[in-house]
mmCIF file of C-alpha atoms in Angstrom:
data_model
loop_
_atom_site.group_PDB
_atom_site.id
_atom_site.type_symbol
_atom_site.label_atom_id
_atom_site.label_comp_id
_atom_site.label_asym_id
_atom_site.label_seq_id
_atom_site.Cartn_x
_atom_site.Cartn_y
_atom_site.Cartn_z
ATOM 1 C CA MET A 22 130.731 105.389 110.689
ATOM 2 C CA THR A 23 129.389 103.848 114.047
ATOM 3 C CA ALA A 24 126.236 102.241 114.684
ATOM 4 C CA GLY A 25 124.558 100.900 117.711
ATOM 5 C CA SER A 26 124.041 97.272 118.727
ATOM 6 C CA ARG A 27 120.482 97.089 117.321
ATOM 7 C CA PHE A 28 121.457 98.402 113.985
ATOM 8 C CA THR A 29 124.372 96.008 113.800
ATOM 9 C CA ALA A 30 122.271 92.991 114.674
ATOM 10 C CA ARG A 31 119.513 93.894 112.176
ATOM 11 C CA GLU A 32 122.203 94.523 109.482
ATOM 12 C CA ALA A 33 123.623 91.121 110.111
ATOM 13 C CA SER A 34 120.447 89.472 109.495
ATOM 14 C CA VAL A 35 119.998 90.608 106.028
ATOM 15 C CA SER A 36 121.031 87.998 103.706
ATOM 16 C CA GLY A 37 121.828 90.262 100.685
ATOM 17 C CA PRO A 38 120.228 92.127 97.824
ATOM 18 C CA PRO A 39 116.611 90.920 96.994
ATOM 19 C CA ARG A 40 116.587 88.295 94.405
ATOM 20 C CA PRO A 41 115.304 89.351 90.784
ATOM 21 C CA ALA A 42 112.767 86.649 90.952
ATOM 22 C CA GLY A 43 110.913 84.279 93.307
ATOM 23 C CA VAL A 44 107.629 83.669 95.260
ATOM 24 C CA LEU A 45 106.549 86.113 97.968
ATOM 25 C CA ARG A 46 104.076 84.493 100.825
ATOM 26 C CA MET A 47 101.868 86.698 102.817
ATOM 27 C CA VAL A 48 98.516 86.487 104.750
ATOM 28 C CA HIS A 49 95.933 89.247 103.991
ATOM 29 C CA PRO A 50 93.776 89.910 106.970
ATOM 30 C CA GLY A 51 90.446 89.960 105.023
ATOM 31 C CA LEU A 52 91.205 86.607 103.196
ATOM 32 C CA ASP A 53 91.206 82.842 104.416
ATOM 33 C CA GLY A 54 94.420 81.323 103.443
ATOM 34 C CA GLU A 55 98.050 82.294 102.465
ATOM 35 C CA LEU A 56 98.457 84.544 99.105
ATOM 36 C CA ARG A 57 101.470 83.233 97.010
ATOM 37 C CA LEU A 58 102.696 86.046 94.616
ATOM 38 C CA ALA A 59 105.239 85.343 91.930
ATOM 39 C CA TYR A 60 107.609 88.203 91.483
ATOM 40 C CA GLU A 61 110.033 89.440 88.878
ATOM 41 C CA THR A 62 112.043 92.402 88.595
ATOM 42 C CA PRO A 63 113.043 92.588 84.792
ATOM 43 C CA GLU A 64 116.111 94.322 83.632
ATOM 44 C CA LEU A 65 115.567 98.087 82.473
ATOM 45 C CA PRO A 66 117.502 99.565 79.590
ATOM 46 C CA ALA A 67 117.888 103.169 81.318
ATOM 47 C CA ASP A 68 120.789 103.264 83.983
ATOM 48 C CA ASP A 69 118.884 105.522 86.393
ATOM 49 C CA ASP A 70 118.505 103.266 89.377
ATOM 50 C CA GLN A 71 114.714 102.483 88.917
ATOM 51 C CA ARG A 72 113.255 99.132 89.096
ATOM 52 C CA LEU A 73 110.016 97.501 87.982
ATOM 53 C CA LEU A 74 108.583 94.913 90.321
ATOM 54 C CA VAL A 75 105.967 92.721 89.031
ATOM 55 C CA HIS A 76 103.783 90.446 91.007
ATOM 56 C CA LEU A 77 101.428 87.979 89.782
ATOM 57 C CA PRO A 78 99.373 84.914 91.488
ATOM 58 C CA ALA A 79 101.700 81.893 91.740
ATOM 59 C CA ASP A 80 98.683 79.511 92.121
ATOM 60 C CA GLU A 81 94.855 79.091 91.476
ATOM 61 C CA GLY A 82 94.228 79.604 95.128
ATOM 62 C CA THR A 83 95.811 82.942 95.250
ATOM 63 C CA ALA A 84 94.107 83.987 92.006
ATOM 64 C CA ALA A 85 90.794 83.153 93.316
ATOM 65 C CA ARG A 86 91.391 85.125 96.679
ATOM 66 C CA LEU A 87 92.383 87.906 94.616
ATOM 67 C CA ALA A 88 89.436 87.918 92.401
ATOM 68 C CA ALA A 89 87.453 87.679 95.858
ATOM 69 C CA LEU A 90 89.016 90.753 96.799
ATOM 70 C CA SER A 91 88.197 92.627 93.681
ATOM 71 C CA ALA A 92 84.412 91.326 93.521
ATOM 72 C CA ALA A 93 84.088 92.582 97.406
ATOM 73 C CA GLY A 94 84.848 95.944 96.243
ATOM 74 C CA GLU A 95 88.505 96.078 97.484
ATOM 75 C CA ARG A 96 90.754 97.999 94.925
ATOM 76 C CA LEU A 97 94.041 96.434 94.062
ATOM 77 C CA ARG A 98 96.531 99.021 92.797
ATOM 78 C CA ALA A 99 99.767 99.595 91.180
ATOM 79 C CA VAL A 100 102.213 101.626 93.172
#
């Protein structure tokens, strides 16, 4: 298989598979401040290549910002 230089450069920038747990940082355009979401990918008993990814607020500030989104009518949903 051959690939162009853009693909090769992008592939080289990936450090490896995602870690099973950690903290994801992001900025929501409707919120003031950073969201810190703790995530975990638990082991599933089935061997069918499915994964469950769980995100929870990593700190009180993130919990408050997410609550403000909910109070403002923004719907948080599982996908």
